[in-house]
C-alpha positions as semicolon CSV with decimal commas, in nm:
position;residue;x (nm);y (nm);z (nm)
1;M;-3,454;4,106;2,363
2;Q;-3,514;4,367;2,096
3;H;-3,332;4,315;1,766
4;D;-3,270;4,621;1,540
5;G;-3,124;4,407;1,260
6;L;-3,239;4,113;1,050
7;V;-3,226;3,768;1,224
8;I;-3,189;3,477;0,998
9;G;-3,149;3,149;1,207
10;S;-2,912;3,242;1,487
11;Y;-2,738;3,528;1,307
12;E;-2,834;3,887;1,339
13;F;-2,755;4,101;1,054
14;P;-2,698;4,487;1,142
15;A;-2,968;4,729;1,107
16;R;-2,808;4,903;0,813
17;F;-2,798;4,570;0,623
18;R;-3,179;4,543;0,663
19;K;-3,243;4,907;0,545
20;L;-2,998;4,846;0,246
21;A;-3,176;4,512;0,160
22;A;-3,513;4,684;0,179
23;T;-3,401;4,973;-0,047
24;L;-3,257;4,738;-0,294
25;S;-3,562;4,522;-0,279
26;L;-3,796;4,817;-0,319
27;L;-3,589;4,950;-0,632
28;A;-3,593;4,615;-0,794
29;A;-3,971;4,589;-0,723
30;A;-4,028;4,922;-0,897
31;M;-3,834;4,822;-1,197
32;A;-4,009;4,475;-1,216
33;F;-4,343;4,655;-1,174
34;G;-4,268;4,902;-1,458
35;L;-4,166;4,612;-1,681
36;G;-4,457;4,395;-1,566
37;I;-4,724;4,635;-1,653
38;S;-4,572;4,738;-1,993
39;L;-4,442;4,422;-2,129
40;P;-4,677;4,144;-2,264
41;I;-4,827;3,929;-1,989
42;V;-5,009;3,702;-2,223
43;A;-5,004;3,598;-2,597
44;F;-5,303;3,438;-2,779
45;E;-5,268;3,212;-3,068
46;R;-5,559;3,151;-3,301
47;F;-5,564;2,905;-3,584
48;F;-5,186;2,836;-3,560
49;F;-5,082;3,166;-3,740
50;L;-5,270;3,457;-3,571
51;S;-5,118;3,596;-3,261
52;D;-5,202;3,889;-3,031
53;S;-4,985;3,990;-2,719
54;Y;-5,128;4,216;-2,433
55;S;-4,967;4,390;-2,146
56;I;-5,172;4,499;-1,839
57;L;-5,157;4,873;-1,959
58;S;-5,274;4,773;-2,321
59;L;-5,556;4,563;-2,170
60;V;-5,665;4,861;-1,959
61;V;-5,656;5,083;-2,265
62;A;-5,837;4,826;-2,478
63;L;-6,114;4,775;-2,212
64;W;-6,156;5,162;-2,189
65;D;-6,186;5,192;-2,572
66;Q;-6,450;4,904;-2,584
67;G;-6,655;5,091;-2,304
68;E;-6,597;4,858;-2,029
69;F;-6,542;5,135;-1,782
70;L;-6,612;4,930;-1,465
71;L;-6,373;4,656;-1,568
72;T;-6,119;4,902;-1,662
73;L;-6,144;5,074;-1,310
74;I;-6,129;4,725;-1,147
75;I;-5,823;4,593;-1,339
76;G;-5,650;4,929;-1,367
77;G;-5,709;4,998;-1,003
78;F;-5,596;4,670;-0,857
79;S;-5,329;4,584;-1,112
80;V;-5,177;4,923;-1,177
81;L;-5,284;5,188;-0,922
82;L;-5,287;4,997;-0,590
83;P;-4,932;4,834;-0,642
84;A;-4,792;5,177;-0,750
85;I;-4,942;5,336;-0,438
86;K;-4,792;5,052;-0,231
87;L;-4,435;5,113;-0,378
88;I;-4,468;5,490;-0,316
89;L;-4,573;5,441;0,029
90;L;-4,294;5,195;0,115
91;A;-4,045;5,436;-0,025
92;V;-4,202;5,710;0,204
93;V;-4,182;5,482;0,505
94;Q;-3,829;5,381;0,439
95;N;-3,688;5,723;0,372
96;A;-3,911;5,959;0,573
97;R;-3,745;6,176;0,822
98;L;-4,054;6,328;0,952
99;S;-4,230;6,095;1,190
100;G;-4,570;6,231;1,100
101;W;-4,530;6,132;0,748
102;S;-4,385;5,789;0,846
103;A;-4,658;5,719;1,095
104;R;-4,944;5,823;0,852
105;S;-4,778;5,622;0,573
106;H;-4,756;5,304;0,801
107;I;-5,128;5,336;0,871
108;T;-5,217;5,376;0,511
109;L;-4,974;5,079;0,415
110;A;-5,134;4,860;0,679
111;S;-5,488;4,919;0,536
112;L;-5,358;4,854;0,190
113;G;-5,187;4,543;0,306
114;R;-5,526;4,386;0,338
115;W;-5,552;4,401;-0,047
116;S;-5,203;4,293;-0,112
117;M;-5,272;3,985;-0,328
118;M;-5,578;4,124;-0,497
119;D;-5,352;4,260;-0,785
120;V;-5,214;3,913;-0,846
121;L;-5,566;3,756;-0,825
122;V;-5,698;3,990;-1,080
123;V;-5,423;3,915;-1,349
124;A;-5,457;3,541;-1,262
125;L;-5,837;3,554;-1,332
126;L;-5,784;3,745;-1,642
127;I;-5,547;3,484;-1,782
128;V;-5,763;3,193;-1,668
129;A;-6,066;3,342;-1,826
130;M;-5,883;3,397;-2,159
131;K;-5,735;3,045;-2,142
132;T;-6,056;2,874;-2,068
133;S;-6,251;3,059;-2,357
134;G;-6,149;2,787;-2,599
135;V;-6,111;3,019;-2,887
136;A;-5,740;3,083;-2,847
137;T;-5,443;2,937;-2,687
138;A;-5,294;3,166;-2,406
139;L;-4,921;3,161;-2,338
140;S;-4,745;3,339;-2,055
141;Q;-4,514;3,617;-2,153
142;P;-4,213;3,802;-1,981
143;G;-4,442;4,063;-1,838
144;L;-4,629;3,813;-1,617
145;Y;-4,296;3,697;-1,463
146;C;-4,176;4,054;-1,404
147;Y;-4,517;4,147;-1,244
148;S;-4,500;3,854;-1,009
149;A;-4,140;3,938;-0,921
150;S;-4,262;4,286;-0,839
151;V;-4,519;4,157;-0,608
152;L;-4,272;3,931;-0,424
153;L;-4,011;4,194;-0,404
154;T;-4,256;4,440;-0,269
155;M;-4,356;4,196;0,004
156;L;-3,978;4,144;0,079
157;A;-3,929;4,512;0,105
158;A;-4,228;4,553;0,331
159;S;-4,114;4,277;0,558
160;L;-3,754;4,425;0,582
161;R;-3,876;4,787;0,666
162;R;-3,833;4,899;1,015
163;S;-4,098;4,851;1,283
164;P;-4,373;5,123;1,268
165;P;-4,326;5,423;1,481
166;S;-4,570;5,474;1,780
167;V;-4,866;5,678;1,680
168;R;-4,949;5,945;1,942
């Protein structure tokens, strides 16, 4: 039996509920993403009185200023650009009226899905590298939680989106 709605246990929610839940998840993911890349994700304390806080965007800018162009492209690409593209494509898929746009977006979104957790891995590796340097104590900041919430909400919105149209 084909279900158009969201099924939880034995209860089937109407299809309009699924679309509303997906849209709200996507909006919340976009807001959390904006906060996650702009708020500090980590704070470093050195010698008990010196402290520095960094957001993902400030880390990308700092790496660029230091001439670390490859690292800038990797962190900026996987932590800022790729998640932003995923959010935009999910919005296109959920709201596309033209089946051609929707079908192409589904194909692109499916190929981006293979890299879906790479953004979290990059941020996690960055924090672990800084924590294990021994020079400073690294403390998690609100941006990390917003960024993580963005990833989870994006995954929820993607799972709630309607099934892909047939590509002809």
